[in-house]
Coordinates of C-alpha atoms and ligand atoms in Angstrom, one line a residue:
Chain A
M1 CA 99.9 -22.7 -65.5
R2 CA 99.2 -26.2 -64.3
G3 CA 95.5 -26.8 -64.1
L4 CA 94.5 -24.3 -66.7
H5 CA 94.6 -26.8 -69.5
G6 CA 92.2 -29.5 -70.4
K7 CA 92.5 -32.9 -68.9
G8 CA 95.5 -34.9 -70.0
D9 CA 97.6 -31.8 -70.9
V10 CA 101.1 -31.7 -69.5
D11 CA 103.3 -28.7 -69.2
V12 CA 106.5 -28.9 -71.0
R13 CA 109.9 -27.5 -70.0
L14 CA 112.9 -26.8 -72.0
R15 CA 116.1 -28.3 -70.8
C16 CA 119.7 -27.7 -72.0
N17 CA 122.3 -30.4 -71.9
P18 CA 125.3 -28.2 -71.0
I19 CA 127.8 -30.8 -72.1
E20 CA 126.4 -30.8 -75.7
C21 CA 125.7 -27.0 -75.9
D22 CA 128.4 -25.0 -77.8
G23 CA 126.9 -21.6 -77.1
H24 CA 125.8 -20.9 -80.6
G25 CA 123.1 -18.7 -79.2
L26 CA 120.6 -19.6 -81.9
C27 CA 118.0 -20.7 -79.4
A28 CA 117.9 -17.3 -77.7
E29 CA 117.2 -15.7 -81.1
L30 CA 114.4 -18.1 -81.8
F31 CA 112.8 -18.1 -78.4
P32 CA 113.6 -14.9 -76.6
E33 CA 110.5 -15.2 -74.5
R34 CA 112.2 -17.8 -72.4
I35 CA 115.9 -17.9 -73.3
R36 CA 118.6 -15.3 -72.8
L37 CA 122.3 -15.6 -73.1
D38 CA 124.8 -15.2 -70.3
D39 CA 128.0 -13.2 -70.4
W40 CA 129.8 -16.0 -72.3
G41 CA 127.0 -16.6 -74.8
Y42 CA 125.4 -19.7 -73.2
P43 CA 121.7 -20.0 -72.8
V44 CA 119.9 -19.2 -69.5
I45 CA 116.4 -20.8 -69.7
A46 CA 113.7 -19.3 -67.6
D47 CA 112.7 -21.7 -64.8
E48 CA 109.0 -21.9 -65.6
P49 CA 106.7 -24.2 -67.6
I50 CA 106.0 -23.2 -71.1
P51 CA 102.4 -22.3 -71.9
R52 CA 100.6 -23.8 -74.8
D53 CA 100.8 -20.8 -77.0
L54 CA 104.6 -20.7 -76.8
E55 CA 105.1 -24.4 -77.2
Q56 CA 105.6 -24.1 -81.0
H57 CA 108.4 -21.5 -80.4
A58 CA 110.1 -23.8 -77.9
R59 CA 109.9 -26.7 -80.3
R60 CA 111.4 -24.6 -83.1
A61 CA 114.3 -23.6 -80.9
A62 CA 115.0 -27.2 -79.9
D63 CA 114.8 -28.4 -83.5
A64 CA 117.2 -25.7 -84.6
C65 CA 119.9 -26.3 -82.0
P66 CA 123.0 -27.5 -84.0
T67 CA 124.2 -29.8 -81.3
L68 CA 120.8 -31.2 -80.3
A69 CA 121.4 -29.9 -76.7
L70 CA 117.9 -28.7 -76.2
S71 CA 115.0 -30.9 -75.3
L72 CA 111.4 -30.5 -74.4
E73 CA 110.6 -32.4 -71.4
P74 CA 107.2 -33.0 -69.8
Chain B
M1 CA 113.3 -59.0 -36.5
T2 CA 114.6 -55.7 -35.1
Q3 CA 116.1 -56.9 -31.9
A4 CA 114.9 -54.6 -29.1
L5 CA 118.5 -54.5 -28.3
A6 CA 119.8 -53.3 -25.0
A7 CA 122.5 -51.7 -27.1
K8 CA 123.4 -48.3 -25.8
T9 CA 121.6 -45.6 -27.6
A10 CA 124.2 -42.9 -26.9
L11 CA 127.3 -42.0 -28.8
P12 CA 129.6 -43.2 -30.2
R13 CA 127.8 -45.5 -32.5
L14 CA 129.8 -45.8 -35.7
L15 CA 133.0 -45.0 -33.9
E16 CA 132.3 -47.4 -31.0
G17 CA 135.3 -49.3 -29.9
L18 CA 137.8 -47.2 -31.9
A19 CA 139.4 -45.8 -28.8
D20 CA 140.9 -49.2 -28.3
G21 CA 142.3 -49.4 -31.8
P22 CA 140.9 -50.0 -35.3
L23 CA 138.4 -52.7 -35.9
V24 CA 140.1 -54.2 -38.9
T25 CA 139.6 -57.9 -38.1
L26 CA 136.3 -59.6 -38.2
E27 CA 136.9 -60.8 -34.7
R28 CA 137.2 -57.3 -33.2
H29 CA 134.4 -56.0 -35.4
H30 CA 132.1 -58.8 -34.1
A31 CA 133.2 -58.3 -30.5
V32 CA 132.1 -54.6 -30.7
H33 CA 129.1 -54.7 -33.0
G34 CA 127.9 -58.3 -33.0
P35 CA 127.2 -60.3 -36.2
M36 CA 125.5 -59.0 -39.3
P37 CA 121.8 -60.1 -39.5
S38 CA 121.4 -63.1 -41.9
P39 CA 118.8 -63.0 -44.8
Q40 CA 116.5 -65.1 -42.6
E41 CA 116.7 -62.6 -39.7
L42 CA 116.1 -59.6 -41.9
D43 CA 114.3 -59.9 -45.2
R44 CA 114.8 -57.7 -48.2
A45 CA 111.7 -55.5 -47.8
E46 CA 112.3 -55.1 -44.1
L47 CA 115.6 -53.3 -44.5
V48 CA 114.2 -50.7 -46.9
E49 CA 111.3 -50.1 -44.4
L50 CA 113.7 -49.7 -41.6
I51 CA 115.8 -47.2 -43.5
A52 CA 112.7 -45.3 -44.4
D53 CA 111.6 -45.2 -40.7
C54 CA 115.1 -43.9 -39.8
A55 CA 114.7 -41.1 -42.4
L56 CA 118.3 -41.9 -43.4
R57 CA 119.9 -39.5 -45.8
G58 CA 123.0 -40.0 -47.9
R59 CA 126.3 -38.8 -46.3
G60 CA 128.2 -38.0 -49.6
G61 CA 127.0 -34.4 -49.7
A62 CA 123.6 -34.3 -51.3
A63 CA 121.6 -35.7 -48.3
F64 CA 119.2 -37.5 -50.5
P65 CA 116.7 -39.9 -48.8
V66 CA 118.3 -43.4 -49.0
A67 CA 115.1 -45.5 -49.0
R68 CA 113.8 -43.6 -52.0
K69 CA 116.9 -44.3 -54.0
M70 CA 116.9 -48.0 -53.0
R71 CA 113.3 -48.4 -54.1
A72 CA 113.9 -46.7 -57.4
V73 CA 116.8 -49.0 -58.2
A74 CA 115.1 -52.1 -57.1
A75 CA 112.1 -51.2 -59.3
A76 CA 114.2 -50.5 -62.4
R77 CA 114.6 -53.2 -65.1
G78 CA 117.5 -55.5 -64.8
R79 CA 119.6 -56.9 -62.0
P80 CA 121.0 -53.8 -60.1
I81 CA 124.6 -53.1 -59.1
L82 CA 125.7 -51.4 -55.9
V83 CA 128.6 -48.9 -55.9
A84 CA 130.0 -47.9 -52.5
N85 CA 131.4 -44.4 -53.0
G86 CA 134.6 -44.1 -51.0
C87 CA 136.3 -41.6 -53.2
E88 CA 136.1 -38.8 -50.7
S89 CA 137.2 -36.2 -53.2
E90 CA 136.5 -33.3 -50.8
P91 CA 140.1 -32.3 -49.8
L92 CA 139.1 -31.2 -46.3
S93 CA 137.1 -34.4 -45.4
G94 CA 138.6 -37.3 -43.6
K95 CA 135.7 -39.4 -42.4
D96 CA 135.4 -41.8 -45.3
A97 CA 139.1 -42.6 -45.2
L98 CA 138.8 -43.2 -41.5
L99 CA 135.9 -45.6 -42.1
L100 CA 137.8 -47.6 -44.8
R101 CA 141.0 -47.6 -42.8
E102 CA 139.6 -48.5 -39.3
L103 CA 136.1 -49.8 -39.7
P104 CA 136.1 -51.6 -43.1
H105 CA 133.7 -54.3 -41.9
L106 CA 131.0 -51.9 -40.9
V107 CA 131.1 -50.5 -44.5
L108 CA 131.2 -54.0 -46.0
D109 CA 128.3 -55.2 -43.8
G110 CA 126.3 -52.3 -44.9
A111 CA 127.1 -53.0 -48.6
T112 CA 126.2 -56.7 -48.3
L113 CA 122.9 -55.8 -46.6
V114 CA 121.9 -53.1 -49.1
A115 CA 123.0 -55.4 -52.1
R116 CA 120.7 -58.1 -50.7
A117 CA 117.9 -55.7 -50.2
I118 CA 117.9 -54.4 -53.8
G119 CA 118.7 -57.8 -55.3
A120 CA 122.2 -56.9 -56.4
Q121 CA 124.9 -59.6 -56.8
R122 CA 127.8 -57.3 -57.6
V123 CA 129.2 -54.6 -55.2
I124 CA 131.9 -52.2 -56.4
L125 CA 133.9 -50.3 -53.9
A126 CA 135.2 -47.2 -55.5
V127 CA 138.2 -45.5 -53.9
K128 CA 140.9 -43.1 -55.2
H129 CA 143.8 -45.0 -56.8
S130 CA 146.2 -43.1 -54.5
A131 CA 144.3 -44.1 -51.3
P132 CA 146.4 -46.0 -48.8
E133 CA 143.0 -47.6 -47.7
R134 CA 143.0 -49.7 -50.8
A135 CA 145.3 -52.4 -49.4
L136 CA 143.5 -52.5 -46.1
L137 CA 140.2 -52.9 -47.9
E138 CA 141.6 -55.8 -49.9
R139 CA 142.7 -57.4 -46.7
A140 CA 139.3 -57.1 -45.1
L141 CA 137.7 -58.6 -48.2
A142 CA 140.1 -61.5 -48.2
E143 CA 139.2 -62.3 -44.6
R144 CA 135.5 -62.3 -45.4
A145 CA 136.1 -64.3 -48.6
A146 CA 138.1 -66.9 -46.6
R147 CA 135.1 -67.4 -44.4
A148 CA 132.6 -67.4 -47.3
F149 CA 131.0 -64.6 -45.3
D150 CA 129.1 -62.7 -47.9
D151 CA 126.5 -63.8 -50.5
V152 CA 127.5 -61.0 -52.9
S153 CA 130.7 -60.5 -54.8
F154 CA 132.9 -57.5 -54.0
E155 CA 135.5 -55.8 -56.2
V156 CA 137.6 -52.7 -55.5
F157 CA 137.7 -50.1 -58.2
A158 CA 140.6 -47.6 -58.1
G159 CA 139.5 -44.3 -59.7
A160 CA 141.0 -40.9 -60.4
A161 CA 141.9 -38.6 -57.6
T162 CA 140.5 -35.4 -59.0
F163 CA 137.8 -33.3 -57.3
I164 CA 134.9 -34.3 -59.5
A165 CA 135.9 -37.9 -59.9
G166 CA 133.8 -38.8 -56.9
Q167 CA 130.6 -37.4 -58.4
E168 CA 128.3 -40.4 -59.0
T169 CA 128.0 -40.2 -62.8
A170 CA 131.8 -39.7 -63.0
V171 CA 132.4 -42.8 -60.8
V172 CA 130.0 -44.9 -63.0
S173 CA 131.7 -43.5 -66.2
Q174 CA 135.1 -44.7 -64.9
I175 CA 133.9 -48.1 -63.9
N176 CA 132.5 -48.4 -67.4
G177 CA 135.9 -47.7 -68.8
G178 CA 135.2 -44.0 -69.7
P179 CA 136.8 -40.8 -68.5
A180 CA 136.5 -39.5 -64.9
L181 CA 133.9 -37.0 -66.0
P182 CA 130.3 -36.5 -65.0
T183 CA 127.7 -37.3 -67.6
F184 CA 124.4 -35.6 -68.3
Q185 CA 121.3 -37.1 -66.7
P186 CA 118.9 -38.6 -67.9
P187 CA 119.6 -41.4 -68.1
R188 CA 119.9 -41.6 -64.4
V189 CA 122.4 -44.1 -63.0
S190 CA 119.5 -45.6 -61.1
E191 CA 118.1 -46.6 -64.5
R192 CA 121.2 -47.1 -66.5
G193 CA 124.6 -47.1 -64.8
V194 CA 127.4 -49.7 -64.6
G195 CA 127.2 -52.0 -67.6
R196 CA 123.9 -50.2 -68.4
R197 CA 122.4 -51.8 -65.4
P198 CA 120.3 -50.0 -62.7
T199 CA 123.0 -48.7 -60.3
L200 CA 122.7 -47.6 -56.7
V201 CA 125.6 -45.3 -55.6
Q202 CA 125.9 -44.7 -51.8
N203 CA 128.5 -43.1 -49.8
V204 CA 130.5 -45.4 -47.6
E205 CA 129.3 -43.7 -44.4
T206 CA 125.7 -44.1 -45.5
L207 CA 126.4 -47.9 -45.7
A208 CA 128.1 -48.0 -42.3
H209 CA 124.9 -46.5 -40.7
I210 CA 122.8 -49.1 -42.4
A211 CA 125.0 -51.9 -40.9
L212 CA 124.0 -50.6 -37.5
I213 CA 120.3 -49.9 -38.4
A214 CA 120.0 -53.5 -39.6
R215 CA 121.3 -54.7 -36.2
H216 CA 119.5 -52.5 -33.8
G217 CA 116.4 -51.2 -35.6
S218 CA 114.8 -47.8 -36.1
D219 CA 113.7 -47.2 -32.5
W220 CA 117.3 -47.5 -31.5
H221 CA 118.5 -45.3 -34.4
N222 CA 115.9 -42.6 -33.7
A223 CA 116.6 -42.4 -30.0
I224 CA 119.1 -39.6 -30.6
G225 CA 119.2 -36.7 -33.0
S226 CA 116.4 -34.3 -33.8
T227 CA 112.8 -35.2 -34.5
N228 CA 113.0 -34.7 -38.3
E229 CA 116.6 -35.9 -38.4
P230 CA 117.3 -38.7 -36.1
G231 CA 120.6 -40.4 -35.7
S232 CA 124.2 -39.5 -35.8
T233 CA 126.6 -38.3 -38.4
L234 CA 130.4 -38.0 -38.9
V235 CA 131.9 -34.6 -39.2
T236 CA 135.5 -33.6 -40.0
V237 CA 136.6 -30.5 -38.0
V238 CA 139.4 -28.6 -39.6
C239 CA 141.3 -26.3 -37.2
A240 CA 144.2 -23.8 -37.3
G241 CA 147.2 -25.2 -39.2
G242 CA 144.8 -27.5 -41.2
T243 CA 144.7 -30.3 -38.5
R244 CA 141.6 -32.5 -39.0
S245 CA 139.7 -34.6 -36.6
V246 CA 136.7 -36.8 -37.2
F247 CA 133.8 -36.7 -34.7
E248 CA 130.5 -38.5 -34.5
I249 CA 127.7 -36.1 -33.5
A250 CA 123.9 -36.4 -33.1
Y251 CA 121.9 -34.3 -35.5
G252 CA 120.8 -31.2 -33.8
T253 CA 124.0 -30.8 -31.8
R254 CA 125.0 -27.2 -31.2
L255 CA 127.8 -26.0 -33.3
D256 CA 129.7 -24.6 -30.4
D257 CA 129.6 -27.9 -28.6
V258 CA 131.3 -29.5 -31.6
L259 CA 133.9 -26.8 -31.7
A260 CA 134.5 -27.3 -28.0
A261 CA 135.0 -31.0 -28.5
A262 CA 137.6 -30.2 -31.1
R263 CA 139.2 -27.7 -28.6
V264 CA 138.5 -24.7 -30.8
D265 CA 138.5 -21.5 -28.9
T266 CA 135.6 -19.6 -30.5
A267 CA 137.0 -16.3 -29.3
A268 CA 140.0 -16.9 -31.5
I269 CA 138.3 -17.7 -34.8
G270 CA 137.3 -15.4 -37.6
G271 CA 134.8 -17.4 -39.5
L272 CA 133.3 -20.8 -40.0
L273 CA 133.0 -22.9 -43.2
L274 CA 130.3 -25.5 -43.2
G275 CA 130.2 -28.1 -45.9
G276 CA 133.8 -27.9 -47.3
Y277 CA 134.7 -26.5 -50.7
F278 CA 131.0 -26.5 -51.8
G279 CA 130.0 -25.1 -48.5
T280 CA 128.9 -21.9 -46.9
W281 CA 130.9 -19.4 -44.9
L282 CA 129.2 -18.1 -41.7
P283 CA 130.2 -15.5 -39.2
T284 CA 131.6 -16.9 -35.9
S285 CA 128.7 -15.2 -34.1
V286 CA 126.3 -17.9 -35.3
A287 CA 128.1 -20.7 -33.5
G288 CA 126.4 -20.2 -30.2
E289 CA 122.9 -20.6 -31.6
L290 CA 123.2 -22.8 -34.6
R291 CA 122.3 -26.5 -34.3
L292 CA 123.6 -28.9 -36.9
S293 CA 120.5 -30.2 -38.7
H294 CA 119.6 -29.7 -42.3
E295 CA 116.5 -27.8 -41.3
E296 CA 118.3 -25.2 -39.2
L297 CA 121.2 -24.9 -41.6
R298 CA 118.9 -24.3 -44.5
R299 CA 117.7 -21.2 -42.8
C300 CA 121.1 -19.6 -43.1
D301 CA 121.5 -21.0 -46.6
A302 CA 124.0 -23.6 -45.4
S303 CA 124.2 -27.4 -45.2
L304 CA 126.5 -29.9 -43.6
G305 CA 127.4 -31.3 -47.1
C306 CA 129.8 -34.1 -46.5
G307 CA 130.3 -33.0 -42.9
V308 CA 133.3 -30.6 -43.1
I309 CA 133.4 -27.9 -40.4
A310 CA 136.4 -25.6 -40.8
A311 CA 137.2 -23.0 -38.1
L312 CA 139.3 -20.3 -39.6
P313 CA 141.5 -18.7 -37.0
A314 CA 141.2 -14.9 -36.6
S315 CA 144.9 -14.7 -37.5
A316 CA 144.2 -16.2 -41.0
C317 CA 143.0 -14.1 -44.0
P318 CA 139.5 -15.3 -45.1
V319 CA 140.0 -13.4 -48.4
A320 CA 143.2 -15.2 -49.3
E321 CA 141.8 -18.6 -48.3
T322 CA 138.7 -18.0 -50.4
V323 CA 140.7 -16.9 -53.4
R324 CA 142.8 -20.0 -53.2
V325 CA 139.9 -22.4 -52.9
S326 CA 138.1 -20.7 -55.8
A327 CA 141.1 -21.0 -58.0
Y328 CA 141.4 -24.7 -57.1
L329 CA 137.7 -25.3 -57.9
A330 CA 137.9 -23.4 -61.2
S331 CA 140.9 -25.6 -62.1
Q332 CA 138.8 -28.7 -61.3
S333 CA 136.0 -27.8 -63.7
A334 CA 135.9 -30.8 -66.0
G335 CA 135.8 -28.5 -69.0
Q336 CA 132.6 -29.9 -70.4
C337 CA 129.9 -27.3 -69.7
G338 CA 130.2 -23.7 -70.9
P339 CA 128.7 -22.0 -67.9
C340 CA 130.9 -24.0 -65.5
V341 CA 134.1 -23.6 -67.5
H342 CA 133.8 -19.9 -68.3
G343 CA 131.9 -19.0 -65.1
S344 CA 134.2 -20.6 -62.6
S345 CA 137.3 -19.2 -64.2
A346 CA 135.8 -15.7 -64.5
I347 CA 134.8 -15.8 -60.9
A348 CA 138.2 -17.1 -59.7
R349 CA 140.2 -14.6 -61.8
R350 CA 138.1 -11.6 -61.0
L351 CA 138.0 -12.4 -57.3
E352 CA 141.8 -12.8 -57.3
A353 CA 142.4 -9.5 -59.1
A354 CA 140.0 -7.5 -56.9
S355 CA 141.5 -9.0 -53.8
R356 CA 144.9 -8.0 -55.0
G357 CA 143.7 -4.4 -55.2
S358 CA 143.8 -4.2 -59.0
A359 CA 140.1 -4.4 -60.0
G360 CA 138.2 -2.1 -57.5
T361 CA 135.3 -3.0 -55.3
L362 CA 132.8 -3.0 -58.1
A363 CA 134.4 -6.2 -59.4
F364 CA 132.7 -8.0 -56.5
E365 CA 129.4 -7.1 -58.0
D366 CA 130.3 -9.0 -61.2
V367 CA 131.5 -12.0 -59.1
R368 CA 128.3 -11.9 -57.1
R369 CA 126.1 -11.9 -60.2
W370 CA 128.1 -14.7 -61.8
T371 CA 127.8 -16.9 -58.6
L372 CA 124.0 -16.7 -59.1
E373 CA 124.1 -17.0 -62.8
I374 CA 125.9 -20.3 -62.9
Q375 CA 123.6 -22.0 -60.3
D376 CA 122.3 -25.3 -61.7
R377 CA 123.8 -24.7 -65.2
G378 CA 126.2 -27.6 -65.3
A379 CA 125.8 -31.3 -65.8
C380 CA 126.9 -31.7 -62.2
H381 CA 126.7 -29.7 -59.0
H382 CA 130.2 -28.2 -59.4
P383 CA 129.2 -24.6 -60.5
T384 CA 126.4 -24.5 -58.0
G385 CA 128.8 -25.5 -55.2
L386 CA 131.5 -23.0 -56.3
G387 CA 128.8 -20.3 -56.5
R388 CA 127.6 -21.0 -53.0
F389 CA 131.1 -21.0 -51.6
V390 CA 132.2 -17.7 -53.1
G391 CA 128.8 -16.0 -52.7
S392 CA 128.8 -16.8 -49.0
A393 CA 132.4 -15.6 -48.6
L394 CA 131.4 -12.2 -50.1
R395 CA 128.4 -12.0 -47.7
T396 CA 130.3 -13.0 -44.6
F397 CA 133.6 -11.2 -45.2
R398 CA 132.3 -8.2 -47.1
R399 CA 134.4 -5.7 -45.1
E400 CA 137.6 -7.8 -45.5
F401 CA 137.0 -8.1 -49.3
E402 CA 136.5 -4.4 -49.7
D403 CA 139.6 -3.6 -47.6
H404 CA 141.6 -5.8 -49.9
A405 CA 140.1 -4.2 -53.0
R406 CA 141.1 -0.8 -51.7
H407 CA 144.4 -1.4 -50.1
G408 CA 145.7 -4.6 -51.6
P409 CA 146.9 -7.7 -49.6
C410 CA 146.8 -7.7 -45.8
A411 CA 149.6 -8.9 -43.5
A412 CA 147.9 -12.3 -43.0
C413 CA 147.6 -12.9 -46.8
T414 CA 151.0 -14.5 -46.9
A415 CA 150.4 -16.7 -43.9
K416 CA 150.5 -20.5 -44.5
A417 CA 147.3 -21.7 -46.3
M418 CA 144.9 -23.6 -44.1
L419 CA 142.2 -24.8 -46.5
T420 CA 144.3 -25.7 -49.5
Ligands
LIG501 C1 131.9 -32.7 -57.7 C2 131.3 -33.7 -56.8 C3 132.2 -34.6 -56.1 C4 131.6 -35.6 -55.3 N1 132.5 -36.5 -54.7 C5 132.0 -37.5 -53.9 C6 132.8 -38.4 -53.2 O1 134.0 -38.3 -53.3 N2 132.2 -39.3 -52.4 C7 130.9 -39.4 -52.2 O2 130.4 -40.3 -51.5 N3 130.0 -38.6 -52.9 C8 130.6 -37.6 -53.7 N4 129.7 -36.8 -54.4 C9 128.2 -37.0 -54.3 C10 127.8 -38.1 -55.2 O3 127.5 -37.6 -56.5 C11 126.6 -38.9 -54.7 O4 125.6 -38.0 -54.4 C12 126.8 -39.8 -53.5 O5 127.9 -40.6 -53.7 C13 125.6 -40.6 -53.2 O6 125.7 -41.3 -52.0 P1 124.9 -40.9 -50.8 O7 123.4 -40.7 -51.2 O8 125.0 -42.1 -49.8 O9 125.4 -39.7 -50.2 C14 130.2 -35.8 -55.2 C15 129.4 -34.8 -55.9 C16 129.9 -33.8 -56.6 C17 129.0 -32.9 -57.3
LIG502 S1 121.3 -23.4 -80.0 FE1 122.0 -25.2 -78.9 S2 124.2 -25.1 -78.9 FE2 123.4 -23.0 -79.4 S3 123.3 -22.0 -77.4 FE3 121.3 -22.8 -77.8 S4 121.4 -24.8 -76.8 FE4 123.5 -24.1 -77.0
LIG503 S1 129.4 -28.7 -64.4 FE1 131.6 -28.4 -64.6 S2 132.5 -30.0 -63.4 FE2 130.3 -30.6 -63.8 S3 130.4 -31.8 -65.7 FE3 130.0 -29.7 -66.3 S4 132.1 -28.9 -66.7 FE4 132.4 -30.7 -65.5

């Protein structure tokens, strides 16, 4: 996706801090486009940058995480 | 200043002089290696350049370029701290203990030189609290202190002896008075580590190489090894019965030459483990072609890791050995990250059940899937390393695992454990 946006845009990525994550699974419900749950209920985040039109969803998932384990990183 | 030294370019380098006994006194150390360059002879920037020219990579397992880490720490805000990692938590490795026991001044020279180069005043030598090397290290430091030898201050830190305690964020956490557990990065220790200061963590072997690079220069260093990976490295060869010996080899050396040096009869071995408990199992047939360089090893999804090469005798059971190591690794998960805790215990339990003949061959499919699923999902490399170890065992010993799943334990299953 890099290069498709206007100048100054940076792709964001979702990152999970596995020490903080409790496996509530809320994030996968809110952002199924990029997050699925493993056999034990912990999130597996797709290893690709998040396009502009999905950024809002990503942000909503990060904000909803009860343990603040998810962050959006450039 | 790089003295165009007539020093011999061949091996041994780090292990030079050891055949005549350990180099524990400064006198013997200097007789063999000569004095450490003074700040006037080698200025700060020069050492980092030299290390970059040598393409030196860390010897603690991750093989990260050393110059890059040094530059990052030197550029971070605040006076940095150097931690020499001598924890050697890999149970099969013996090279770091050998360095601390028999060549302490080489490690300490390297530490002083690196500390100077990054502008650090404080050097912390981290070892396991149970390590017999501790007393020897204290003695070497006392000898240096008596001669006002170093312009930096050294302290020995005795840490936990668990498997993950040697991981760099776990070392820093312990020094800071916290538990022997890895922490999530960021913040990186290079930005905020010991006492919240920028912290450079280097393996003790890495520092020993630097002690020689500073003396002899990059042309000397690069005269052996392969083009992309010059120089030498220490390996621990583990043979039948679990006997270990440490060798110094040039990068690019053929694996079967190393095995020959360790008097391993390749006709009598049933598999090779490269890289220790986080390593990769390979069939014996590769030994004749494989050269020990990161580039070549990457092609068979292997790496030297911290330098352990285990030659499993054909009379041992690779299934039983793998099951035991995975159980150990699962027990050493620090219990912090869901995918690591659940994944490693699920892998170890299912592998054990299937190998006992009570879960069927399909159970291996679950295990294989989990080994991939947990890659890069922990705060540290633990689940990735465990996944690589078990995944490579299933690939290399497929037939043996399936035989166990169908018929239960084999005759060799009860033989004395070699890897644990
Ligand atoms: C579970 C685990 C255990 C580790 N134990 C050690 C150790 O005992 N000694 C060591 O030097 N590095 C160990 N490492 C690697 C360190 O985190 C770090 O990469 C290394 O000390 C950096 O030094 P180097 O760049 O000179 O190799 C370990 C890593 C992991 C994931
Ligand atoms: S919502 Fe937060 S705690 Fe729950 S699974 Fe997702 S990252 Fe983990
Ligand atoms: S990945 Fe495993 S060993 Fe590493 S910090 Fe998390 S729980 Fe501990």
